[in-house]
Amino acid sequence: MTHSQPYGLKAYTGCLLGLAVGDALGTSVEFQAPHSFSPLTDMIGGGFFELTAGQWTDDTSMALCLAESLITKQAFDPVDQMERYLLWYQQGHLSSTDKCFDIGNTVLNALKTFEKTREPYCGLTDIQAAGNGSLMRLAPVPLFYAYNPLNAIQYAANSSQTTHATRTAVDACRFFAGLLIGALQGESKTTLLSTRYCPLADYWHTYPLAPEIDAIACGSYKQKIPPPPSVVKHWSEIENNRYIRGTGYVVNSLEAALWAFYHTETYTDGVLKAVNLGDDADTTGAIYGQLAGAFYGETAIRPDWLAKLAHRKRITDYATQLATLAWQRQYPS
């Protein structure tokens, strides 16, 4: 019996390309406070790292390293993943500029520990290390395990633990893996953003999420608003639980990405909403781009942005190979 691939290839390519496009858009305003810049409407490059339009940062580099490992090993191999991250850090492997010009402290600490110990699960468990560095690169894992949601969620946790082992970061990846699987399966936005959505029935009741991630799973972002200028100026003095912020804290960045997805109906509108929050804009864009790219598909991403995107063919090729491997794992010949 032959099987046609039920999960559309354009969802796969949309997921990885969506990640890279969001990253490339957001780098223009990365590290800038909300309201301190003219709102982005196009892919223009520049920013802190002075990139050309279409070049992307560590988010996409690490995602491609993860994808390359899954494709090459045809399995989840955390040592191989860390070797590739190290190759990126030391030699610029899979960088848009052939150099590692942007790396988070939590990732850097993990890579240095791995160099010494060869132990792949060396992410810090301290709450101060609850950054978004594992969430920003996650997409290849659920793409590879798309036909087995249980494995997708479990390996999403493992992929975080290589560099980010605090519970909030791990559970952000677990929850987001479920959302990506649902998007690949063609679920509606209403379903995806319903309370505690998971492609596995009652999974979060059996394996509960950290309270901060559970609040997001219950829709905390739906009623929040971006901070007005008056709030940004006095941020440290104001209760900020009602505001959306795209910071490097994994809870904030996941919430911001879902807020942008919830409040828009196209990839373009949502990714611009995400990156225009400023702060860690490239990663907010990359997280949003994974989900929206899988949901809307590659054809929903502006062609002029795709034309500018650095290493577009490699990104598309990796997504296609992940789709093929996922299908072959489900229907071995």
Coordinates of C-alpha atoms in Angstrom, one line a residue:
M1 CA 0.0 0.0 0.0
T2 CA 1.3 3.5 -0.8
H3 CA 0.6 6.6 1.2
S4 CA 0.5 10.2 0.2
Q5 CA 2.1 12.6 2.6
P6 CA -0.8 14.1 4.6
Y7 CA 1.1 17.0 6.1
G8 CA 1.7 19.6 3.3
L9 CA 5.2 20.3 2.3
K10 CA 4.4 24.0 2.2
A11 CA 3.7 23.9 5.9
Y12 CA 7.2 22.4 6.5
T13 CA 9.0 24.9 4.3
G14 CA 6.8 27.7 5.7
C15 CA 7.8 26.8 9.2
L16 CA 11.6 27.1 8.7
L17 CA 11.4 29.9 6.2
G18 CA 8.9 31.7 8.6
L19 CA 11.4 31.4 11.4
A20 CA 14.2 32.8 9.3
V21 CA 12.1 35.7 7.9
G22 CA 11.0 36.7 11.4
D23 CA 14.6 36.6 12.6
A24 CA 15.8 38.7 9.6
L25 CA 13.0 41.2 10.1
G26 CA 13.5 41.6 13.8
T27 CA 17.3 42.1 13.8
S28 CA 16.7 45.6 12.4
V29 CA 15.2 46.7 15.8
E30 CA 16.8 44.2 18.2
F31 CA 17.8 45.7 21.5
Q32 CA 15.6 48.8 20.9
A33 CA 12.9 49.7 23.4
P34 CA 9.3 49.9 22.2
H35 CA 8.4 53.2 20.7
S36 CA 12.0 54.2 20.2
F37 CA 12.0 53.5 16.5
S38 CA 9.8 53.9 13.4
P39 CA 7.7 50.8 13.0
L40 CA 9.1 48.3 10.6
T41 CA 7.1 47.6 7.5
D42 CA 9.8 45.9 5.4
M43 CA 12.9 43.8 5.5
I44 CA 15.7 46.4 5.7
G45 CA 18.6 44.9 7.6
G46 CA 20.9 47.2 9.6
G47 CA 20.3 47.1 13.3
F48 CA 22.8 46.4 16.1
F49 CA 24.8 43.9 13.9
E50 CA 24.6 46.0 10.7
L51 CA 23.4 43.1 8.6
T52 CA 22.2 43.3 5.1
A53 CA 18.5 42.8 4.4
G54 CA 17.7 39.1 4.6
Q55 CA 20.6 38.1 6.8
W56 CA 19.5 36.4 10.1
T57 CA 21.0 35.8 13.5
D58 CA 21.7 33.0 16.0
D59 CA 18.1 31.9 16.0
T60 CA 18.2 30.6 12.5
S61 CA 21.8 29.4 12.7
M62 CA 21.0 27.1 15.7
A63 CA 17.7 25.9 14.1
L64 CA 19.7 24.9 11.0
C65 CA 22.3 23.1 13.1
L66 CA 19.5 21.2 14.8
A67 CA 17.9 20.4 11.5
E68 CA 21.2 19.3 10.0
S69 CA 21.8 17.0 13.0
L70 CA 18.4 15.3 12.7
I71 CA 18.8 14.9 8.9
T72 CA 22.3 13.5 9.1
K73 CA 21.8 11.2 12.1
Q74 CA 18.2 10.4 11.2
A75 CA 17.6 10.4 15.0
F76 CA 17.8 12.7 18.0
D77 CA 21.5 12.8 18.9
P78 CA 22.2 15.5 21.6
V79 CA 25.9 15.1 21.3
D80 CA 25.9 15.7 17.6
Q81 CA 23.6 18.7 18.1
M82 CA 26.0 20.2 20.5
E83 CA 28.9 19.5 18.2
R84 CA 27.2 21.4 15.5
Y85 CA 26.3 24.3 17.8
L86 CA 30.0 24.4 18.7
L87 CA 31.0 24.4 15.1
W88 CA 28.7 27.4 14.5
Y89 CA 30.1 29.2 17.5
Q90 CA 33.8 28.5 16.7
Q91 CA 33.8 28.5 12.9
G92 CA 30.5 30.2 11.8
H93 CA 29.0 27.0 10.5
L94 CA 25.5 27.8 9.1
S95 CA 25.8 31.5 9.9
S96 CA 24.3 34.0 7.5
T97 CA 27.7 35.9 7.5
D98 CA 30.0 32.9 7.9
K99 CA 30.8 34.1 11.4
C100 CA 29.2 33.7 14.8
F101 CA 28.4 37.3 15.6
D102 CA 25.5 36.8 18.1
I103 CA 25.3 34.2 20.9
G104 CA 23.3 34.2 24.2
N105 CA 25.1 33.8 27.5
T106 CA 23.2 30.7 28.4
V107 CA 24.0 29.0 25.2
L108 CA 27.7 30.1 25.4
N109 CA 28.0 28.7 29.0
A110 CA 26.4 25.4 27.9
L111 CA 28.8 25.1 24.9
K112 CA 31.8 25.8 27.1
T113 CA 30.7 23.1 29.6
F114 CA 30.1 20.7 26.7
E115 CA 33.6 21.3 25.4
K116 CA 35.1 20.3 28.8
T117 CA 32.7 17.4 29.7
R118 CA 31.2 16.1 26.4
E119 CA 28.0 15.8 28.4
P120 CA 25.3 17.1 26.1
Y121 CA 22.6 17.9 28.7
C122 CA 24.5 20.8 30.3
G123 CA 21.8 23.5 30.3
L124 CA 21.5 25.5 33.5
T125 CA 18.5 25.0 35.7
D126 CA 18.7 28.4 37.4
I127 CA 15.6 30.6 36.8
Q128 CA 18.0 33.3 35.7
A129 CA 18.8 31.1 32.7
A130 CA 15.1 30.9 31.6
G131 CA 15.9 32.6 28.3
N132 CA 14.3 31.9 24.9
G133 CA 17.4 30.4 23.2
S134 CA 15.9 26.9 23.0
L135 CA 12.5 28.0 21.9
M136 CA 13.8 30.1 19.1
R137 CA 15.4 27.1 17.3
L138 CA 12.8 24.4 18.2
A139 CA 11.0 23.8 14.9
P140 CA 13.2 21.0 13.4
V141 CA 12.2 18.7 16.3
P142 CA 8.5 18.7 15.8
L143 CA 9.0 18.7 12.0
F144 CA 11.1 15.5 12.3
Y145 CA 8.6 13.8 14.7
A146 CA 5.5 15.2 13.1
Y147 CA 3.6 11.9 13.0
N148 CA 4.4 11.1 16.6
P149 CA 3.3 13.9 18.8
L150 CA 4.4 12.1 22.0
N151 CA 8.0 11.9 20.7
A152 CA 7.8 15.5 19.4
I153 CA 6.9 16.8 22.8
Q154 CA 9.4 14.7 24.7
Y155 CA 12.3 15.4 22.4
A156 CA 11.4 19.1 22.4
A157 CA 12.1 19.0 26.1
N158 CA 15.4 17.2 25.5
S159 CA 16.4 19.7 22.8
S160 CA 15.9 22.5 25.4
Q161 CA 17.9 20.7 28.1
T162 CA 21.1 20.8 26.0
T163 CA 21.4 24.5 26.7
H164 CA 18.3 25.6 28.7
A165 CA 17.2 23.2 31.4
T166 CA 15.1 25.4 33.7
R167 CA 11.6 24.2 33.8
T168 CA 10.0 27.2 32.2
A169 CA 12.2 27.0 29.1
V170 CA 11.7 23.2 28.8
D171 CA 8.0 23.5 29.2
A172 CA 7.8 26.4 26.7
C173 CA 9.4 24.0 24.2
R174 CA 7.0 21.2 25.1
F175 CA 3.9 23.4 24.7
F176 CA 5.2 25.0 21.5
A177 CA 6.0 21.6 20.0
G178 CA 2.4 20.7 20.5
L179 CA 1.2 23.9 18.8
L180 CA 3.5 23.2 15.8
I181 CA 2.2 19.7 15.4
G182 CA -1.3 21.0 15.5
A183 CA -0.5 23.6 12.8
L184 CA 1.1 20.9 10.6
Q185 CA -2.1 18.8 11.1
G186 CA -4.2 21.7 9.8
E187 CA -6.0 22.6 13.0
S188 CA -7.9 25.9 13.0
K189 CA -6.5 28.9 14.8
T190 CA -9.4 28.7 17.3
T191 CA -8.4 25.2 18.1
L192 CA -4.7 25.9 18.4
L193 CA -5.3 28.8 20.7
S194 CA -8.0 27.1 22.8
T195 CA -7.3 26.4 26.5
R196 CA -4.3 24.1 27.0
Y197 CA -4.3 22.9 23.4
C198 CA -2.3 19.7 22.8
P199 CA -2.5 17.2 19.9
L200 CA -2.6 14.5 22.6
A201 CA -5.8 14.4 24.6
D202 CA -5.5 15.4 28.3
Y203 CA -1.7 15.4 28.0
W204 CA -1.2 18.6 30.1
H205 CA -3.3 17.2 32.8
T206 CA -1.1 14.1 33.1
Y207 CA 2.2 16.0 32.5
P208 CA 1.4 19.5 33.7
L209 CA 3.2 22.6 32.5
A210 CA 5.1 25.1 34.7
P211 CA 2.6 27.6 36.1
E212 CA 4.0 30.5 33.9
I213 CA 3.7 28.4 30.7
D214 CA 0.3 27.0 31.8
A215 CA -1.0 30.5 32.1
I216 CA 0.0 31.1 28.5
A217 CA -1.6 27.8 27.4
C218 CA -4.8 29.1 29.1
G219 CA -4.7 32.3 26.9
S220 CA -3.0 34.9 29.1
Y221 CA -1.9 36.9 26.0
K222 CA -5.4 37.4 24.7
Q223 CA -6.2 40.3 27.0
K224 CA -2.8 41.9 27.1
I225 CA -1.7 45.0 25.2
P226 CA 1.7 46.5 24.2
P227 CA 3.1 49.0 26.7
P228 CA 2.3 52.6 25.8
P229 CA 5.2 55.1 25.7
S230 CA 4.4 56.4 29.2
V231 CA 4.8 52.9 30.6
V232 CA 8.0 52.1 28.8
K233 CA 9.7 55.3 30.2
H234 CA 8.9 54.1 33.8
W235 CA 8.9 50.4 33.2
S236 CA 10.7 49.4 36.4
E237 CA 8.2 51.3 38.5
I238 CA 5.0 49.9 37.0
E239 CA 3.1 46.6 37.5
N240 CA 3.5 45.1 34.0
N241 CA 1.4 42.0 34.1
R242 CA -1.1 43.5 31.7
Y243 CA 1.5 44.3 29.0
I244 CA 3.0 42.3 26.2
R245 CA 6.8 42.5 25.9
G246 CA 9.1 40.7 23.5
T247 CA 12.1 40.3 25.9
G248 CA 14.7 37.5 26.1
Y249 CA 12.7 35.9 29.0
V250 CA 11.1 32.8 27.5
V251 CA 7.7 33.4 29.1
N252 CA 7.6 36.9 27.7
S253 CA 8.7 35.9 24.2
L254 CA 6.3 33.0 23.9
E255 CA 3.5 35.1 25.1
A256 CA 4.4 37.9 22.6
A257 CA 4.6 35.5 19.7
L258 CA 1.2 34.0 20.4
W259 CA -0.3 37.5 21.0
A260 CA 0.8 38.5 17.5
F261 CA -0.6 35.2 16.1
Y262 CA -3.9 35.7 17.9
H263 CA -4.5 39.3 16.9
T264 CA -3.8 38.9 13.1
E265 CA -5.0 36.9 10.1
T266 CA -1.9 36.9 7.9
Y267 CA 1.8 35.9 8.3
T268 CA 2.8 39.5 7.3
D269 CA 0.6 41.3 9.7
G270 CA 1.6 39.0 12.6
V271 CA 5.3 39.0 12.0
L272 CA 5.4 42.9 11.8
K273 CA 3.3 43.0 15.0
A274 CA 5.8 40.7 16.7
V275 CA 9.0 42.4 15.7
N276 CA 7.7 45.9 16.3
L277 CA 7.6 45.1 20.0
G278 CA 11.3 45.7 19.9
D279 CA 13.6 44.4 22.6
D280 CA 14.5 40.8 21.6
A281 CA 12.7 41.4 18.3
D282 CA 14.5 38.9 16.2
T283 CA 13.6 36.0 18.5
T284 CA 10.0 37.1 18.9
G285 CA 9.8 37.2 15.1
A286 CA 11.5 33.7 14.9
I287 CA 9.1 32.1 17.4
Y288 CA 6.1 33.7 15.8
G289 CA 7.5 32.7 12.4
Q290 CA 7.7 29.0 13.2
L291 CA 4.0 28.8 14.1
A292 CA 2.6 31.2 11.6
G293 CA 4.8 29.7 8.8
A294 CA 3.5 26.2 9.6
F295 CA -0.1 27.5 9.9
Y296 CA -0.3 29.7 6.8
G297 CA 2.4 27.9 4.7
E298 CA 5.3 29.2 2.6
T299 CA 3.0 30.8 0.0
A300 CA 1.8 33.3 2.7
I301 CA 5.3 34.7 3.2
R302 CA 6.0 37.8 1.1
P303 CA 7.9 36.8 -2.1
D304 CA 10.1 39.9 -1.9
W305 CA 11.2 38.9 1.6
L306 CA 11.9 35.3 0.5
A307 CA 13.9 36.7 -2.4
K308 CA 16.2 38.6 0.0
L309 CA 16.5 35.8 2.5
A310 CA 20.1 34.5 3.1
H311 CA 20.6 30.9 2.2
R312 CA 17.0 30.4 1.3
K313 CA 17.7 27.3 -0.7
R314 CA 19.4 25.6 2.2
I315 CA 16.6 26.4 4.5
T316 CA 14.0 25.0 2.0
D317 CA 16.1 21.9 1.4
Y318 CA 16.4 21.2 5.1
A319 CA 12.7 21.6 5.6
T320 CA 12.0 19.3 2.6
Q321 CA 14.4 16.6 4.0
L322 CA 12.8 16.8 7.4
A323 CA 9.4 16.3 5.8
T324 CA 10.6 13.3 3.8
L325 CA 12.3 11.7 6.9
A326 CA 9.2 12.2 9.0
W327 CA 7.0 10.6 6.4
Q328 CA 9.5 7.7 6.0
R329 CA 9.5 7.1 9.7
Q330 CA 5.7 6.8 9.6
Y331 CA 5.5 4.7 6.5
P332 CA 8.8 2.7 6.2
S333 CA 9.2 0.9 2.9

